[in-house]
Short mmCIF file of C-alpha atoms in Angstrom, two decimals:
data_model
loop_
_atom_site.label_atom_id
_atom_site.label_comp_id
_atom_site.label_asym_id
_atom_site.label_seq_id
_atom_site.Cartn_x
_atom_site.Cartn_y
_atom_site.Cartn_z
CA MET A 13 0.00 0.00 0.00
CA ASP A 14 1.33 3.46 -0.89
CA SER A 15 2.31 5.68 2.04
CA PRO A 16 0.41 8.95 2.72
CA LEU A 17 3.59 10.93 1.93
CA PHE A 18 3.84 9.27 -1.48
CA LEU A 19 0.17 9.99 -2.24
CA HIS A 20 0.61 13.58 -1.08
CA GLY A 21 3.55 13.95 -3.47
CA ILE A 22 1.47 12.66 -6.36
CA SER A 23 -1.36 15.02 -5.45
CA MET A 24 0.97 18.04 -5.33
CA HIS A 25 2.56 17.04 -8.65
CA THR A 26 -0.89 16.77 -10.24
CA LYS A 27 -1.87 20.17 -8.88
CA THR A 28 1.22 21.84 -10.31
CA CYS A 29 0.54 20.27 -13.73
CA THR A 30 -2.98 21.72 -13.93
CA THR A 31 -4.08 25.32 -14.25
CA THR A 32 -7.61 25.22 -12.82
CA ASN A 33 -9.40 23.45 -9.97
CA ALA A 34 -11.72 21.75 -12.45
CA ALA A 35 -8.77 20.28 -14.35
CA PHE A 36 -7.19 19.17 -11.05
CA ARG A 37 -10.37 17.36 -9.95
CA LYS A 38 -10.72 15.75 -13.37
CA GLN A 39 -7.16 14.44 -13.36
CA CYS A 40 -7.56 13.05 -9.82
CA MET A 41 -10.79 11.23 -10.71
CA LEU A 42 -9.62 7.60 -10.79
CA HIS A 43 -11.32 4.83 -12.75
CA ASP A 44 -11.14 1.38 -11.19
CA VAL A 45 -11.32 -2.05 -12.80
CA ALA A 46 -14.09 -3.62 -10.73
CA GLY A 47 -16.64 -0.81 -10.96
CA GLY A 48 -15.66 0.75 -14.27
CA LEU A 49 -14.63 -2.14 -16.52
CA TYR A 50 -16.37 -5.28 -15.24
CA GLN A 51 -19.49 -3.82 -13.63
CA GLY A 52 -19.71 -1.10 -16.26
CA VAL A 53 -18.26 -1.91 -19.70
CA PHE A 54 -18.49 -5.70 -19.53
CA LYS A 55 -22.07 -5.73 -18.23
CA HIS A 56 -23.11 -3.67 -21.26
CA MET A 57 -21.34 -6.19 -23.49
CA VAL A 58 -23.36 -9.06 -22.01
CA GLU A 59 -26.61 -7.10 -22.33
CA TRP A 60 -25.87 -6.48 -26.00
CA CYS A 61 -25.30 -10.22 -26.49
CA GLN A 62 -28.84 -10.81 -25.29
CA GLU A 63 -29.97 -8.41 -28.04
CA LEU A 64 -27.93 -10.21 -30.69
CA MET A 65 -29.28 -13.62 -29.69
CA ASP A 66 -32.09 -14.98 -27.57
CA GLU A 67 -31.39 -15.22 -23.83
CA GLU A 68 -32.15 -18.93 -23.90
CA GLU A 69 -29.66 -19.45 -26.71
CA LEU A 70 -26.92 -17.66 -24.77
CA ASP A 71 -27.66 -19.82 -21.74
CA GLN A 72 -27.65 -22.93 -23.89
CA ARG A 73 -24.27 -22.06 -25.37
CA LEU A 74 -22.86 -21.49 -21.91
CA ARG A 75 -24.21 -24.83 -20.70
CA THR A 76 -22.75 -26.74 -23.64
CA LEU A 77 -19.21 -25.43 -23.16
CA SER A 78 -16.90 -28.17 -21.95
CA PRO A 79 -15.78 -27.85 -18.32
CA TYR A 80 -12.19 -26.72 -18.08
CA TYR A 81 -9.83 -26.44 -15.15
CA GLY A 82 -9.71 -22.92 -13.78
CA VAL A 83 -12.75 -21.74 -15.78
CA CYS A 84 -16.21 -21.48 -14.26
CA HIS A 85 -18.83 -23.66 -15.96
CA PHE A 86 -22.24 -21.93 -16.04
CA HIS A 87 -24.26 -25.15 -16.00
CA LYS A 88 -27.47 -23.15 -15.36
CA GLY A 89 -26.67 -20.34 -17.78
CA TRP A 90 -26.24 -16.63 -17.18
CA THR A 91 -29.81 -15.38 -16.72
CA SER A 92 -30.40 -17.75 -13.80
CA LEU A 93 -27.85 -15.92 -11.64
CA GLY A 94 -29.61 -14.04 -8.89
CA GLN A 95 -26.81 -11.59 -8.12
CA ILE A 96 -24.08 -10.73 -10.62
CA GLY A 97 -20.93 -9.29 -9.11
CA GLY A 98 -17.37 -8.75 -10.20
CA LYS A 99 -16.47 -12.42 -9.70
CA GLU A 100 -19.21 -13.62 -12.04
CA CYS A 101 -18.27 -11.01 -14.64
CA LYS A 102 -14.63 -12.13 -14.57
CA HIS A 103 -15.65 -15.76 -15.12
CA MET A 104 -18.01 -14.76 -17.94
CA ALA A 105 -15.32 -12.67 -19.65
CA ARG A 106 -13.21 -15.81 -20.12
CA VAL A 107 -15.87 -17.65 -22.15
CA LEU A 108 -17.93 -14.89 -23.77
CA LEU A 109 -16.18 -14.87 -27.15
CA ALA A 110 -16.57 -18.66 -27.45
CA CYS A 111 -20.35 -18.25 -27.11
CA LEU A 112 -20.52 -15.65 -29.90
CA VAL A 113 -18.59 -17.44 -32.62
CA GLY A 114 -20.85 -18.40 -35.52
CA LYS A 115 -23.80 -16.37 -34.25
CA VAL A 116 -22.88 -12.67 -34.41
CA PRO A 117 -21.22 -10.68 -37.23
CA ARG A 118 -17.44 -10.60 -37.45
CA GLY A 119 -17.38 -6.88 -36.59
CA VAL A 120 -18.99 -7.60 -33.22
CA ILE A 121 -16.42 -10.30 -32.50
CA LEU A 122 -13.60 -7.85 -33.29
CA ALA A 123 -15.14 -5.10 -31.15
CA TYR A 124 -15.59 -7.46 -28.20
CA HIS A 125 -12.11 -8.88 -28.70
CA THR A 126 -10.50 -5.44 -28.47
CA LEU A 127 -12.52 -4.51 -25.38
CA LEU A 128 -11.50 -7.70 -23.60
CA ASP A 129 -7.89 -7.05 -24.58
CA PHE A 130 -8.12 -3.59 -23.03
CA ILE A 131 -9.69 -4.97 -19.83
CA TYR A 132 -6.99 -7.59 -19.36
CA LEU A 133 -4.13 -5.26 -20.28
CA SER A 134 -5.31 -2.68 -17.76
CA GLN A 135 -4.87 -5.25 -14.96
CA TYR A 136 -1.16 -5.85 -15.59
CA PRO A 137 0.82 -5.70 -12.31
CA THR A 138 3.50 -3.61 -14.05
CA HIS A 139 3.42 -1.32 -17.07
CA ASP A 140 5.93 0.26 -19.39
CA ASP A 141 5.71 2.20 -22.65
CA THR A 142 5.21 -1.02 -24.61
CA THR A 143 2.24 -2.30 -22.59
CA LEU A 144 0.64 1.15 -22.57
CA GLU A 145 1.00 1.18 -26.35
CA TYR A 146 -0.84 -2.17 -26.42
CA MET A 147 -3.68 -0.60 -24.44
CA GLN A 148 -3.78 2.42 -26.75
CA GLN A 149 -3.89 0.15 -29.80
CA ALA A 150 -6.69 -1.96 -28.32
CA LEU A 151 -8.72 1.18 -27.64
CA LYS A 152 -8.05 2.47 -31.16
CA ASP A 153 -9.20 -0.86 -32.64
CA PHE A 154 -12.41 -0.70 -30.62
CA TYR A 155 -13.18 2.80 -31.92
CA HIS A 156 -12.61 1.44 -35.41
CA HIS A 157 -15.15 -1.40 -35.00
CA LYS A 158 -17.67 0.13 -32.58
CA GLU A 159 -19.95 1.40 -35.36
CA VAL A 160 -21.19 -2.15 -35.97
CA ILE A 161 -23.01 -2.02 -32.63
CA ILE A 162 -24.94 1.07 -33.78
CA ASN A 163 -25.52 -0.26 -37.30
CA LEU A 164 -27.14 -3.43 -35.93
CA GLY A 165 -29.62 -1.34 -33.96
CA ILE A 166 -28.40 -2.47 -30.55
CA ARG A 167 -27.96 1.15 -29.46
CA ASP A 168 -28.53 4.53 -31.02
CA ASP A 169 -25.16 5.76 -29.74
CA LEU A 170 -22.34 4.82 -27.38
CA ASP A 171 -22.54 7.92 -25.20
CA ILE A 172 -22.08 5.84 -22.04
CA PRO A 173 -19.96 7.19 -19.14
CA GLN A 174 -18.12 3.89 -18.65
CA PHE A 175 -17.09 3.78 -22.31
CA HIS A 176 -16.07 7.43 -22.25
CA SER A 177 -13.81 6.72 -19.25
CA LEU A 178 -11.78 4.17 -21.24
CA GLN A 179 -9.62 6.93 -22.69
CA HIS A 180 -8.60 8.05 -19.17
CA TYR A 181 -7.16 4.73 -17.95
CA LEU A 182 -3.80 5.29 -19.61
CA GLU A 183 -3.53 8.74 -18.07
CA ASN A 184 -4.42 7.35 -14.64
CA ILE A 185 -1.75 4.64 -14.95
CA ARG A 186 0.90 7.18 -15.90
CA ASN A 187 -0.03 9.49 -13.02
CA PHE A 188 -0.98 7.09 -10.23
CA GLY A 189 0.56 3.73 -11.13
CA MET A 190 -1.10 0.36 -11.67
CA THR A 191 -4.88 0.04 -11.44
CA ASP A 192 -4.66 -2.28 -8.43
CA ASN A 193 -3.46 0.73 -6.39
CA TYR A 194 -6.94 2.27 -6.54
CA ASN A 195 -9.20 -0.66 -7.33
CA THR A 196 -12.36 -0.76 -5.19
CA GLU A 197 -12.31 -4.56 -5.32
CA MET A 198 -9.71 -4.53 -2.55
CA PHE A 199 -12.12 -2.84 -0.14
CA GLU A 200 -14.91 -5.23 -1.13
CA ARG A 201 -12.53 -8.05 -0.21
CA PHE A 202 -12.00 -6.45 3.19
CA HIS A 203 -15.76 -6.28 3.65
CA ILE A 204 -15.95 -10.05 3.13
CA ASP A 205 -12.97 -10.87 5.36
CA PHE A 206 -13.79 -8.51 8.22
CA TYR A 207 -17.59 -8.47 8.21
CA LYS A 208 -19.33 -11.26 6.33
CA GLU A 209 -17.16 -14.11 7.59
CA GLY A 210 -17.38 -12.74 11.12
CA TRP A 211 -21.16 -12.72 10.86
CA TYR A 212 -21.26 -16.31 9.64
CA VAL A 213 -19.30 -17.61 12.65
CA SER A 214 -21.54 -15.79 15.12
CA ASN A 215 -24.87 -17.09 16.38
CA GLY A 216 -26.73 -14.03 15.07
CA ARG A 217 -27.51 -12.66 18.55
CA ASN A 218 -25.45 -9.83 19.98
CA GLU A 219 -23.14 -10.50 17.08
CA LYS A 220 -20.78 -7.51 17.28
CA PRO A 221 -18.74 -8.68 20.32
CA GLN A 222 -18.49 -12.14 18.78
CA MET A 223 -17.30 -10.73 15.46
CA ILE A 224 -14.70 -8.53 17.19
CA ALA A 225 -13.41 -11.47 19.25
CA TRP A 226 -13.22 -13.68 16.15
CA LEU A 227 -11.37 -11.00 14.18
CA THR A 228 -8.95 -10.38 17.09
CA ARG A 229 -8.10 -14.08 17.23
CA ARG A 230 -7.49 -14.18 13.48
CA GLU A 231 -5.15 -11.20 13.73
CA LYS A 232 -3.19 -12.90 16.54
CA VAL A 233 -2.91 -16.10 14.50
CA ALA A 234 -1.73 -14.08 11.49
CA SER A 235 0.88 -12.35 13.67
CA LEU A 236 2.10 -15.73 14.94
CA GLN A 237 2.33 -17.06 11.40
CA SER A 238 4.30 -14.00 10.34
CA TYR A 239 6.69 -14.45 13.26
CA LEU A 240 7.19 -18.15 12.56
CA GLN A 241 7.79 -17.41 8.91
CA MET A 242 10.58 -14.99 9.78
CA THR A 243 12.22 -17.51 12.11
CA MET A 244 12.14 -20.44 9.71
CA GLU A 245 15.49 -21.96 8.87
CA ASP A 246 14.44 -22.78 5.32
CA GLU A 247 13.47 -19.46 3.74
CA ASP A 248 12.11 -21.13 0.61
CA GLU A 249 9.48 -23.12 2.52
CA GLU A 250 5.95 -22.16 1.58
CA PHE A 251 4.32 -21.33 4.92
CA SER A 252 0.82 -20.67 3.67
CA HIS A 253 0.26 -24.39 3.13
CA SER A 254 2.52 -25.64 5.94
CA ARG A 255 -0.25 -27.71 7.50
CA PHE A 256 -0.09 -29.83 4.35
CA GLN A 257 3.71 -29.94 4.21
CA ASP A 258 3.82 -33.67 5.06
CA GLN A 259 1.07 -34.53 2.57
CA CYS A 260 1.45 -34.64 -1.19
CA ILE A 261 -2.18 -35.59 -1.77
CA ILE A 262 -5.11 -34.37 0.35
CA LEU A 263 -8.36 -36.37 0.23
CA PRO A 264 -11.81 -35.34 1.50
CA LYS A 265 -12.88 -36.65 4.88
CA ARG A 266 -15.45 -39.00 3.33
CA PRO A 267 -15.53 -40.76 -0.07
CA HIS A 268 -18.13 -39.65 -2.60
CA GLN A 269 -19.20 -43.22 -3.40
CA ILE A 270 -19.03 -46.06 -0.88
CA HIS A 271 -18.62 -49.74 -1.69
CA SER A 272 -18.70 -49.41 -5.47
CA HIS A 273 -18.18 -52.52 -7.59
CA ILE A 274 -15.01 -52.43 -9.66
CA ALA A 275 -16.90 -53.41 -12.82
CA ASP A 276 -19.26 -50.42 -12.34
CA ILE A 277 -16.29 -48.11 -11.78
CA MET A 278 -14.66 -49.24 -15.02
CA LEU A 279 -17.92 -48.59 -16.87
CA ASP A 280 -18.82 -45.24 -15.29
CA HIS A 281 -15.31 -43.79 -15.56
CA SER A 282 -14.54 -45.32 -18.99
CA CYS A 283 -11.33 -46.87 -17.67
CA ASN A 284 -11.23 -50.44 -18.97
CA GLY A 285 -7.69 -51.00 -17.70
CA PHE A 286 -8.41 -49.89 -14.12
CA LYS A 287 -8.48 -53.40 -12.62
CA LYS A 288 -5.22 -54.41 -14.28
CA ASP A 289 -3.49 -51.16 -13.25
CA LEU A 290 -4.74 -51.57 -9.68
CA ILE A 291 -3.23 -55.06 -9.51
CA PHE A 292 0.13 -53.74 -10.74
CA TYR A 293 0.04 -50.88 -8.24
CA LEU A 294 -0.81 -53.10 -5.25
CA ASN A 295 2.00 -55.41 -6.29
CA THR A 296 4.49 -52.54 -5.86
CA GLN A 297 3.36 -52.06 -2.24
CA VAL A 298 4.11 -55.60 -0.96
CA ASP A 299 7.42 -56.75 0.47
CA GLN A 300 7.87 -59.56 -2.05
CA PRO A 301 6.29 -58.47 -5.36
CA TYR A 302 5.27 -60.98 -8.00
CA SER A 303 6.76 -61.06 -11.47
CA ARG A 304 4.80 -59.76 -14.47
CA ALA A 305 4.18 -63.33 -15.63
CA GLN A 306 2.75 -64.29 -12.23
CA LEU A 307 0.50 -61.24 -12.16
CA GLN A 308 -1.36 -62.47 -15.24
CA ASP A 309 -3.00 -65.22 -13.16
CA ILE A 310 -3.62 -63.20 -10.00
CA ASP A 311 -7.00 -61.66 -9.23
CA LEU A 312 -7.86 -58.88 -6.81
CA PRO A 313 -8.70 -59.98 -3.25
CA LEU A 314 -11.63 -57.53 -3.26
CA SER A 315 -14.51 -56.59 -5.53
CA HIS A 316 -15.75 -53.30 -4.03
CA ILE A 317 -13.87 -50.10 -3.16
CA ASP A 318 -14.70 -46.54 -2.11
CA ILE A 319 -14.46 -43.77 -4.73
CA TYR A 320 -13.30 -40.18 -4.38
CA HIS A 321 -14.34 -37.75 -7.13
CA GLY A 322 -11.43 -35.43 -6.52
CA PHE A 323 -8.35 -34.68 -4.47
CA LYS A 324 -6.03 -31.78 -3.77
CA PHE A 325 -2.27 -31.71 -4.06
CA CYS A 326 0.14 -29.16 -2.66
CA LEU A 327 3.22 -27.99 -4.57
CA ASP A 328 3.76 -24.25 -4.79
CA SER A 329 0.01 -23.80 -4.34
CA LEU A 330 -3.03 -25.91 -3.54
CA ASP A 331 -4.61 -27.33 -6.71
CA THR A 332 -7.63 -29.56 -7.24
CA VAL A 333 -8.04 -32.52 -9.60
CA LYS A 334 -11.51 -33.84 -10.40
CA ALA A 335 -12.61 -37.22 -11.79
CA LYS A 336 -16.38 -37.18 -11.62
CA PRO A 337 -18.55 -39.43 -13.84
CA PRO A 338 -21.84 -38.23 -15.37
CA MET A 339 -24.55 -38.14 -12.72
CA GLY A 340 -28.12 -36.89 -12.68
CA GLY A 341 -28.03 -35.61 -16.24
CA LYS A 342 -24.88 -33.58 -15.62
CA ALA A 343 -21.80 -34.08 -17.76
CA GLY A 344 -18.78 -35.75 -16.26
CA CYS A 345 -15.57 -33.92 -15.42
CA PHE A 346 -12.22 -35.68 -15.84
CA ASP A 347 -9.14 -33.49 -15.45
CA THR A 348 -5.93 -34.45 -17.24
CA VAL A 349 -2.80 -34.39 -15.10
CA VAL A 350 0.68 -34.44 -16.63
CA ILE A 351 3.37 -35.50 -14.15
CA THR A 352 7.08 -35.01 -14.70
CA ASP A 353 9.12 -37.35 -12.49
CA GLY A 354 12.80 -36.51 -12.28
CA SER A 355 15.49 -34.62 -10.42
CA ASN A 356 15.26 -31.60 -12.74
CA CYS A 357 11.48 -31.50 -13.15
CA GLU A 358 11.19 -28.13 -11.38
CA SER A 359 13.53 -26.39 -13.82
CA THR A 360 12.39 -27.90 -17.13
CA GLY A 361 9.18 -27.76 -19.11
CA LEU A 362 7.32 -30.12 -21.38
CA GLN A 363 7.54 -30.25 -25.16
CA GLY A 364 4.88 -31.40 -27.59
#
């Protein structure tokens, strides 16, 4: 967080660069990502999509997109969302163009593409002349293609305050630094951490003392963690997940399916070689393993096992892997995991 002295210096520099109070106030008017781009510009983009195609068709296209790791799957569509915030808009921005291909004119695709480029470029943690030129070019390309939105009758004009403010983002970045320095999303995050979560852990009666006590305990725990982190002998150890440091794989407390027949598992998960692979794996865990020839005549000593539909593993961060078969009319989700096993796996990549 910037110090008050630093902000005061910026304010005085801005005041000396302007000649009138109106120009000073205009230059100090900051435009944030959460309220200006996602809740403003992007929401208009989604509303225009519902003009270009039927709402049901947009929902259907969202539902038919394949689930992908790290991308939200709107299995109930967009219009079914009761409250649309910045989080939902960010997830929608990742898949919007895929829903428009083949349905809207090419000019709309280009206009939306340039706007999304501008939104993502504005969130860079660092900027230089090159990245600012990218933003300027994206904005110029949008102005070149924006007439298609008016020609299609979606709007009579684009005299919208959020779209007008796009031209000021570059000036704000040059004067005040990256957009995360003045993004209102940070304070919304504080509202969740300091108020909503405190309310949830209270019993709802005389909640304020309970919330204060809960927040005080969290701050003490955070202080202890910070102290322990400074006193660690291994500076490279990742403390945030230290409670999982002795576990490579973290399973849920209870399996998702209990006492499932192996034949049903092979059918539901489309893994015909599961039984054979399980025999080979169990053979590696015994003190005196059998040879490959002997394993051909050995059967499993069990016919039913418990099934987990996902697990978490901790490396630099905590990631989730899902292997869930189709159930109740919902499509299955099977994540692909590529594992590099070797002494130099942390310093090399994969080819192909």
